[in-house]
Amino acid sequence: GAVVSQHPSRVICKSGTSVKIECRSLDFQATTMFWYRQFPKKSLMLMATSNEGSKATYEQGVEKDKFLINHASLTLSTLTVTSAHPEDSSFYICSARDLRGEAKNIQYFGAGTRLSVL
Amino acid sequence: GESVGLHLPTLSVQEGDNSIINCAYSNSASDYFIWYKQESGKGPQFIIDIRSNMDKRQGQRVTVLLNKTVKHLSLQIAATQPGDSAVYFCAETQGYQKVTFGIGTKLQVIP
């Protein structure tokens, strides 16, 4: 299957700082990537759809200015949590859709980033 | 062992037994379904998929069953192993629209 790399795997930061998370498709080009947030023992909550070369599409209730998404190339999308606060602490996961082959709707996931805001 | 319901259940299964994980999906127009496995602290991993024009698909040790009449999906794992311990999510989508994930089921394999 396709490989998606996410970095960093864990970050601890002080309240008020900004944190950038990178998501890379390693062996395929991804015009669309997805950013999810996951609370403990809960399912994945879609935050936004990242589109290469255009603005991201945010889900209802997700603050655009809080969670900045940039998809500048076909293999890289970044999520920046601006002015992070303790309530932003969570597990953030990215995914990319591999459009090669028959199974074009499979999303391949990164390993996730555990964000802890002190 | 078998799990049912929309909560986050825990299914405990003896090593070597078969596991059945159930999922009730919400959108009758969904035409593509995927099962993912998520180990603790990691991202979800693709297991198997099925299209709405099928009612059964088999992989290595896993089988997915789809019942569109009652909007029900199940994942069967044969000869469950300790490495199968994880949270399993079903996901549904229509066309190339966004994927919707179910709540998940935690599978615990008892050695």
PDB file of C-alpha atoms in Angstrom:
ATOM      1  CA  GLY A   1       0.000   0.000   0.000  1.00  0.00           C
ATOM      2  CA  ALA A   2       0.865   3.667  -0.238  1.00  0.00           C
ATOM      3  CA  VAL A   3       3.007   5.253   2.467  1.00  0.00           C
ATOM      4  CA  VAL A   4       2.154   8.436   4.312  1.00  0.00           C
ATOM      5  CA  SER A   5       4.674   9.971   6.665  1.00  0.00           C
ATOM      6  CA  GLN A   6       3.673  12.343   9.450  1.00  0.00           C
ATOM      7  CA  HIS A   7       6.058  14.412  11.542  1.00  0.00           C
ATOM      8  CA  PRO A   8       6.553  14.992  14.404  1.00  0.00           C
ATOM      9  CA  SER A   9       5.090  11.996  16.187  1.00  0.00           C
ATOM     10  CA  ARG A  10       4.905  13.866  19.450  1.00  0.00           C
ATOM     11  CA  VAL A  11       5.194  17.498  20.463  1.00  0.00           C
ATOM     12  CA  ILE A  12       4.935  19.225  23.805  1.00  0.00           C
ATOM     13  CA  CYS A  13       4.618  22.975  23.749  1.00  0.00           C
ATOM     14  CA  LYS A  14       3.750  25.914  25.953  1.00  0.00           C
ATOM     15  CA  SER A  15       0.399  27.599  25.736  1.00  0.00           C
ATOM     16  CA  GLY A  16       0.369  30.389  23.159  1.00  0.00           C
ATOM     17  CA  THR A  17       2.938  28.895  20.817  1.00  0.00           C
ATOM     18  CA  SER A  18       2.260  27.592  17.318  1.00  0.00           C
ATOM     19  CA  VAL A  19       2.938  24.062  16.209  1.00  0.00           C
ATOM     20  CA  LYS A  20       3.384  22.804  12.655  1.00  0.00           C
ATOM     21  CA  ILE A  21       2.666  19.220  11.666  1.00  0.00           C
ATOM     22  CA  GLU A  22       3.788  17.829   8.320  1.00  0.00           C
ATOM     23  CA  CYS A  23       2.130  15.131   6.250  1.00  0.00           C
ATOM     24  CA  ARG A  24       3.950  13.652   3.268  1.00  0.00           C
ATOM     25  CA  SER A  25       2.948  11.082   0.694  1.00  0.00           C
ATOM     26  CA  LEU A  26       6.180   9.203   0.078  1.00  0.00           C
ATOM     27  CA  ASP A  27       5.531   7.097  -2.989  1.00  0.00           C
ATOM     28  CA  PHE A  28       2.603   8.765  -4.663  1.00  0.00           C
ATOM     29  CA  GLN A  29       1.208  12.182  -5.422  1.00  0.00           C
ATOM     30  CA  ALA A  30      -1.801  13.308  -3.437  1.00  0.00           C
ATOM     31  CA  THR A  31      -3.915  16.169  -4.704  1.00  0.00           C
ATOM     32  CA  THR A  32      -6.102  15.712  -1.661  1.00  0.00           C
ATOM     33  CA  MET A  33      -5.076  15.104   1.921  1.00  0.00           C
ATOM     34  CA  PHE A  34      -7.201  15.006   5.039  1.00  0.00           C
ATOM     35  CA  TRP A  35      -6.624  16.129   8.598  1.00  0.00           C
ATOM     36  CA  TYR A  36      -8.340  14.397  11.494  1.00  0.00           C
ATOM     37  CA  ARG A  37      -8.458  14.886  15.209  1.00  0.00           C
ATOM     38  CA  GLN A  38      -8.975  12.007  17.578  1.00  0.00           C
ATOM     39  CA  PHE A  39      -9.838  12.140  21.263  1.00  0.00           C
ATOM     40  CA  PRO A  40      -9.036   9.188  23.560  1.00  0.00           C
ATOM     41  CA  LYS A  41     -11.198   6.156  22.858  1.00  0.00           C
ATOM     42  CA  LYS A  42     -13.100   8.048  20.188  1.00  0.00           C
ATOM     43  CA  SER A  43     -13.392   7.878  16.450  1.00  0.00           C
ATOM     44  CA  LEU A  44     -11.648  10.106  13.937  1.00  0.00           C
ATOM     45  CA  MET A  45     -13.174  13.530  13.454  1.00  0.00           C
ATOM     46  CA  LEU A  46     -12.506  15.118  10.072  1.00  0.00           C
ATOM     47  CA  MET A  47     -11.209  18.647  10.506  1.00  0.00           C
ATOM     48  CA  ALA A  48     -10.485  19.667   6.952  1.00  0.00           C
ATOM     49  CA  THR A  49      -9.736  18.534   3.452  1.00  0.00           C
ATOM     50  CA  SER A  50      -6.477  19.847   2.082  1.00  0.00           C
ATOM     51  CA  ASN A  51      -6.406  20.566  -1.635  1.00  0.00           C
ATOM     52  CA  GLU A  52      -3.141  21.054  -3.507  1.00  0.00           C
ATOM     53  CA  GLY A  53      -2.873  24.541  -4.896  1.00  0.00           C
ATOM     54  CA  SER A  54      -6.091  25.833  -3.388  1.00  0.00           C
ATOM     55  CA  LYS A  55      -7.699  26.627  -0.066  1.00  0.00           C
ATOM     56  CA  ALA A  56      -8.563  23.871   2.348  1.00  0.00           C
ATOM     57  CA  THR A  57     -12.162  22.926   2.982  1.00  0.00           C
ATOM     58  CA  TYR A  58     -12.957  23.027   6.685  1.00  0.00           C
ATOM     59  CA  GLU A  59     -15.648  21.068   8.464  1.00  0.00           C
ATOM     60  CA  GLN A  60     -18.319  22.868  10.380  1.00  0.00           C
ATOM     61  CA  GLY A  61     -17.109  24.068  13.753  1.00  0.00           C
ATOM     62  CA  VAL A  62     -13.400  23.969  12.879  1.00  0.00           C
ATOM     63  CA  GLU A  63     -11.730  27.366  13.118  1.00  0.00           C
ATOM     64  CA  LYS A  64      -9.817  28.206   9.958  1.00  0.00           C
ATOM     65  CA  ASP A  65      -7.609  30.758  11.660  1.00  0.00           C
ATOM     66  CA  LYS A  66      -6.820  28.346  14.449  1.00  0.00           C
ATOM     67  CA  PHE A  67      -5.879  25.404  12.271  1.00  0.00           C
ATOM     68  CA  LEU A  68      -3.985  26.678   9.248  1.00  0.00           C
ATOM     69  CA  ILE A  69      -3.580  24.223   6.404  1.00  0.00           C
ATOM     70  CA  ASN A  70      -1.162  24.575   3.524  1.00  0.00           C
ATOM     71  CA  HIS A  71      -0.914  22.093   0.653  1.00  0.00           C
ATOM     72  CA  ALA A  72       1.836  23.602  -1.434  1.00  0.00           C
ATOM     73  CA  SER A  73       2.930  20.509  -3.323  1.00  0.00           C
ATOM     74  CA  LEU A  74       1.527  17.186  -4.441  1.00  0.00           C
ATOM     75  CA  THR A  75       3.347  15.376  -1.657  1.00  0.00           C
ATOM     76  CA  LEU A  76       3.159  17.724   1.310  1.00  0.00           C
ATOM     77  CA  SER A  77       0.406  19.189   3.441  1.00  0.00           C
ATOM     78  CA  THR A  78       0.987  21.016   6.715  1.00  0.00           C
ATOM     79  CA  LEU A  79      -1.300  21.747   9.624  1.00  0.00           C
ATOM     80  CA  THR A  80      -0.345  24.616  11.920  1.00  0.00           C
ATOM     81  CA  VAL A  81      -2.071  24.892  15.257  1.00  0.00           C
ATOM     82  CA  THR A  82      -1.797  28.587  16.025  1.00  0.00           C
ATOM     83  CA  SER A  83      -1.617  29.967  19.549  1.00  0.00           C
ATOM     84  CA  ALA A  84      -2.134  26.528  21.011  1.00  0.00           C
ATOM     85  CA  HIS A  85      -4.002  26.109  24.265  1.00  0.00           C
ATOM     86  CA  PRO A  86      -4.438  23.061  26.516  1.00  0.00           C
ATOM     87  CA  GLU A  87      -7.814  22.280  24.937  1.00  0.00           C
ATOM     88  CA  ASP A  88      -5.999  21.782  21.622  1.00  0.00           C
ATOM     89  CA  SER A  89      -4.138  18.837  23.097  1.00  0.00           C
ATOM     90  CA  SER A  90      -5.110  15.820  21.047  1.00  0.00           C
ATOM     91  CA  PHE A  91      -3.997  13.207  18.557  1.00  0.00           C
ATOM     92  CA  TYR A  92      -3.863  14.662  15.041  1.00  0.00           C
ATOM     93  CA  ILE A  93      -3.782  12.319  12.070  1.00  0.00           C
ATOM     94  CA  CYS A  94      -3.388  13.030   8.377  1.00  0.00           C
ATOM     95  CA  SER A  95      -4.307  10.860   5.449  1.00  0.00           C
ATOM     96  CA  ALA A  96      -3.902  10.948   1.698  1.00  0.00           C
ATOM     97  CA  ARG A  97      -5.951   9.397  -1.014  1.00  0.00           C
ATOM     98  CA  ASP A  98      -4.023   7.322  -3.543  1.00  0.00           C
ATOM     99  CA  LEU A  99      -5.770   7.724  -6.884  1.00  0.00           C
ATOM    100  CA  ARG A 100      -3.696   5.079  -8.617  1.00  0.00           C
ATOM    101  CA  GLY A 101      -5.283   1.722  -9.306  1.00  0.00           C
ATOM    102  CA  GLU A 102      -8.818   0.577  -8.743  1.00  0.00           C
ATOM    103  CA  ALA A 103      -9.235   1.354  -5.058  1.00  0.00           C
ATOM    104  CA  LYS A 104      -9.177   5.103  -5.432  1.00  0.00           C
ATOM    105  CA  ASN A 105     -11.150   5.814  -2.330  1.00  0.00           C
ATOM    106  CA  ILE A 106      -8.758   4.266   0.152  1.00  0.00           C
ATOM    107  CA  GLN A 107      -7.182   6.769   2.474  1.00  0.00           C
ATOM    108  CA  TYR A 108      -3.733   5.923   3.759  1.00  0.00           C
ATOM    109  CA  PHE A 109      -2.906   7.358   7.148  1.00  0.00           C
ATOM    110  CA  GLY A 110       0.139   8.810   8.785  1.00  0.00           C
ATOM    111  CA  ALA A 111       1.220   7.580  12.200  1.00  0.00           C
ATOM    112  CA  GLY A 112      -0.335  10.559  13.950  1.00  0.00           C
ATOM    113  CA  THR A 113       0.991  13.415  16.087  1.00  0.00           C
ATOM    114  CA  ARG A 114       0.357  13.569  19.794  1.00  0.00           C
ATOM    115  CA  LEU A 115       0.112  17.244  20.763  1.00  0.00           C
ATOM    116  CA  SER A 116       0.321  18.198  24.419  1.00  0.00           C
ATOM    117  CA  VAL A 117      -0.086  21.870  25.284  1.00  0.00           C
ATOM    118  CA  LEU A 118       1.052  22.847  28.767  1.00  0.00           C
TER     119      LEU A 118
ATOM    120  CA  GLY B   1     -16.789 -13.562  19.988  1.00  0.00           C
ATOM    121  CA  GLU B   2     -19.095 -10.918  18.522  1.00  0.00           C
ATOM    122  CA  SER B   3     -19.758  -7.224  19.107  1.00  0.00           C
ATOM    123  CA  VAL B   4     -22.850  -5.214  18.323  1.00  0.00           C
ATOM    124  CA  GLY B   5     -23.794  -1.614  18.703  1.00  0.00           C
ATOM    125  CA  LEU B   6     -22.786   1.949  18.145  1.00  0.00           C
ATOM    126  CA  HIS B   7     -20.971   2.468  21.445  1.00  0.00           C
ATOM    127  CA  LEU B   8     -17.276   1.770  21.689  1.00  0.00           C
ATOM    128  CA  PRO B   9     -17.492  -1.824  22.791  1.00  0.00           C
ATOM    129  CA  THR B  10     -14.650  -4.052  23.782  1.00  0.00           C
ATOM    130  CA  LEU B  11     -14.639  -7.498  22.316  1.00  0.00           C
ATOM    131  CA  SER B  12     -12.552 -10.055  24.157  1.00  0.00           C
ATOM    132  CA  VAL B  13     -11.610 -13.151  22.218  1.00  0.00           C
ATOM    133  CA  GLN B  14      -9.502 -16.151  23.057  1.00  0.00           C
ATOM    134  CA  GLU B  15      -6.424 -16.569  20.898  1.00  0.00           C
ATOM    135  CA  GLY B  16      -7.198 -18.936  18.046  1.00  0.00           C
ATOM    136  CA  ASP B  17     -10.932 -18.241  18.047  1.00  0.00           C
ATOM    137  CA  ASN B  18     -12.722 -16.342  15.315  1.00  0.00           C
ATOM    138  CA  SER B  19     -13.739 -12.704  15.875  1.00  0.00           C
ATOM    139  CA  ILE B  20     -16.730 -10.894  14.454  1.00  0.00           C
ATOM    140  CA  ILE B  21     -16.804  -7.120  14.609  1.00  0.00           C
ATOM    141  CA  ASN B  22     -20.039  -5.422  13.612  1.00  0.00           C
ATOM    142  CA  CYS B  23     -20.815  -1.981  12.279  1.00  0.00           C
ATOM    143  CA  ALA B  24     -24.072  -0.222  11.492  1.00  0.00           C
ATOM    144  CA  TYR B  25     -23.527   2.434   8.847  1.00  0.00           C
ATOM    145  CA  SER B  26     -25.719   5.455   8.403  1.00  0.00           C
ATOM    146  CA  ASN B  27     -25.999   6.439   4.752  1.00  0.00           C
ATOM    147  CA  SER B  28     -28.033   4.163   2.508  1.00  0.00           C
ATOM    148  CA  ALA B  29     -26.399   5.871  -0.492  1.00  0.00           C
ATOM    149  CA  SER B  30     -22.881   4.838   0.559  1.00  0.00           C
ATOM    150  CA  ASP B  31     -21.314   2.697  -2.103  1.00  0.00           C
ATOM    151  CA  TYR B  32     -17.888   1.904  -0.708  1.00  0.00           C
ATOM    152  CA  PHE B  33     -16.862   0.574   2.682  1.00  0.00           C
ATOM    153  CA  ILE B  34     -13.512   0.123   4.346  1.00  0.00           C
ATOM    154  CA  TRP B  35     -12.268  -1.505   7.528  1.00  0.00           C
ATOM    155  CA  TYR B  36      -9.313   0.025   9.319  1.00  0.00           C
ATOM    156  CA  LYS B  37      -7.229  -1.262  12.210  1.00  0.00           C
ATOM    157  CA  GLN B  38      -5.715   1.198  14.662  1.00  0.00           C
ATOM    158  CA  GLU B  39      -3.117   0.132  17.179  1.00  0.00           C
ATOM    159  CA  SER B  40      -2.522   2.251  20.241  1.00  0.00           C
ATOM    160  CA  GLY B  41      -0.749   5.513  19.434  1.00  0.00           C
ATOM    161  CA  LYS B  42      -0.689   4.870  15.692  1.00  0.00           C
ATOM    162  CA  GLY B  43      -2.640   5.900  12.642  1.00  0.00           C
ATOM    163  CA  PRO B  44      -5.337   3.656  11.135  1.00  0.00           C
ATOM    164  CA  GLN B  45      -4.173   0.919   8.809  1.00  0.00           C
ATOM    165  CA  PHE B  46      -6.215  -0.294   5.834  1.00  0.00           C
ATOM    166  CA  ILE B  47      -7.420  -3.885   6.196  1.00  0.00           C
ATOM    167  CA  ILE B  48     -10.028  -4.625   3.558  1.00  0.00           C
ATOM    168  CA  ASP B  49     -12.662  -2.892   1.470  1.00  0.00           C
ATOM    169  CA  ILE B  50     -15.898  -3.779  -0.280  1.00  0.00           C
ATOM    170  CA  ARG B  51     -18.098  -2.097  -2.834  1.00  0.00           C
ATOM    171  CA  SER B  52     -21.860  -1.931  -2.535  1.00  0.00           C
ATOM    172  CA  ASN B  53     -22.348  -4.285  -5.488  1.00  0.00           C
ATOM    173  CA  MET B  54     -20.820  -7.080  -3.439  1.00  0.00           C
ATOM    174  CA  ASP B  55     -21.979  -8.770  -0.252  1.00  0.00           C
ATOM    175  CA  LYS B  56     -18.803 -10.587   0.679  1.00  0.00           C
ATOM    176  CA  ARG B  57     -15.101 -10.173   0.177  1.00  0.00           C
ATOM    177  CA  GLN B  58     -12.268 -12.247   1.554  1.00  0.00           C
ATOM    178  CA  GLY B  59      -8.706 -11.387   2.345  1.00  0.00           C
ATOM    179  CA  GLN B  60      -6.001 -13.133   4.259  1.00  0.00           C
ATOM    180  CA  ARG B  61      -7.673 -14.308   7.479  1.00  0.00           C
ATOM    181  CA  VAL B  62     -10.281 -11.546   7.142  1.00  0.00           C
ATOM    182  CA  THR B  63     -13.703 -11.480   5.554  1.00  0.00           C
ATOM    183  CA  VAL B  64     -16.017  -8.510   5.176  1.00  0.00           C
ATOM    184  CA  LEU B  65     -19.765  -9.012   4.851  1.00  0.00           C
ATOM    185  CA  LEU B  66     -22.134  -6.322   3.669  1.00  0.00           C
ATOM    186  CA  ASN B  67     -25.898  -6.338   4.195  1.00  0.00           C
ATOM    187  CA  LYS B  68     -27.329  -3.298   2.467  1.00  0.00           C
ATOM    188  CA  THR B  69     -30.888  -4.116   3.464  1.00  0.00           C
ATOM    189  CA  VAL B  70     -30.177  -3.420   7.103  1.00  0.00           C
ATOM    190  CA  LYS B  71     -27.116  -1.203   6.539  1.00  0.00           C
ATOM    191  CA  HIS B  72     -24.817  -3.568   8.346  1.00  0.00           C
ATOM    192  CA  LEU B  73     -21.170  -4.365   7.847  1.00  0.00           C
ATOM    193  CA  SER B  74     -19.098  -6.986   9.613  1.00  0.00           C
ATOM    194  CA  LEU B  75     -15.450  -7.942   9.778  1.00  0.00           C
ATOM    195  CA  GLN B  76     -14.579 -11.532  10.520  1.00  0.00           C
ATOM    196  CA  ILE B  77     -11.075 -12.405  11.637  1.00  0.00           C
ATOM    197  CA  ALA B  78     -10.165 -16.076  11.542  1.00  0.00           C
ATOM    198  CA  ALA B  79      -7.854 -17.644  14.116  1.00  0.00           C
ATOM    199  CA  THR B  80      -7.417 -14.415  16.032  1.00  0.00           C
ATOM    200  CA  GLN B  81      -3.857 -13.675  17.143  1.00  0.00           C
ATOM    201  CA  PRO B  82      -2.445 -11.362  19.837  1.00  0.00           C
ATOM    202  CA  GLY B  83      -1.244  -9.043  17.080  1.00  0.00           C
ATOM    203  CA  ASP B  84      -4.854  -8.493  16.080  1.00  0.00           C
ATOM    204  CA  SER B  85      -5.480  -6.573  19.310  1.00  0.00           C
ATOM    205  CA  ALA B  86      -6.426  -3.049  18.251  1.00  0.00           C
ATOM    206  CA  VAL B  87      -9.391  -0.772  17.639  1.00  0.00           C
ATOM    207  CA  TYR B  88     -11.238  -1.518  14.432  1.00  0.00           C
ATOM    208  CA  PHE B  89     -13.157   1.156  12.534  1.00  0.00           C
ATOM    209  CA  CYS B  90     -15.571   0.762   9.694  1.00  0.00           C
ATOM    210  CA  ALA B  91     -15.776   3.620   7.218  1.00  0.00           C
ATOM    211  CA  GLU B  92     -18.295   4.483   4.534  1.00  0.00           C
ATOM    212  CA  THR B  93     -18.266   6.820   1.597  1.00  0.00           C
ATOM    213  CA  GLN B  94     -20.314   7.718  -1.450  1.00  0.00           C
ATOM    214  CA  GLY B  95     -18.446   8.287  -4.684  1.00  0.00           C
ATOM    215  CA  TYR B  96     -15.353  10.315  -3.887  1.00  0.00           C
ATOM    216  CA  GLN B  97     -16.958  12.270  -1.081  1.00  0.00           C
ATOM    217  CA  LYS B  98     -15.444  12.384   2.364  1.00  0.00           C
ATOM    218  CA  VAL B  99     -15.150   9.189   4.323  1.00  0.00           C
ATOM    219  CA  THR B 100     -17.232   8.817   7.483  1.00  0.00           C
ATOM    220  CA  PHE B 101     -15.815   6.682  10.260  1.00  0.00           C
ATOM    221  CA  GLY B 102     -17.789   4.583  12.696  1.00  0.00           C
ATOM    222  CA  ILE B 103     -17.208   4.719  16.427  1.00  0.00           C
ATOM    223  CA  GLY B 104     -14.886   1.726  16.558  1.00  0.00           C
ATOM    224  CA  THR B 105     -14.587  -1.562  18.413  1.00  0.00           C
ATOM    225  CA  LYS B 106     -11.686  -2.506  20.621  1.00  0.00           C
ATOM    226  CA  LEU B 107     -10.567  -6.081  20.127  1.00  0.00           C
ATOM    227  CA  GLN B 108      -8.695  -7.715  22.985  1.00  0.00           C
ATOM    228  CA  VAL B 109      -7.091 -11.066  22.311  1.00  0.00           C
ATOM    229  CA  ILE B 110      -6.595 -13.230  25.355  1.00  0.00           C
ATOM    230  CA  PRO B 111      -3.483 -15.423  25.064  1.00  0.00           C
TER     231      PRO B 111
END
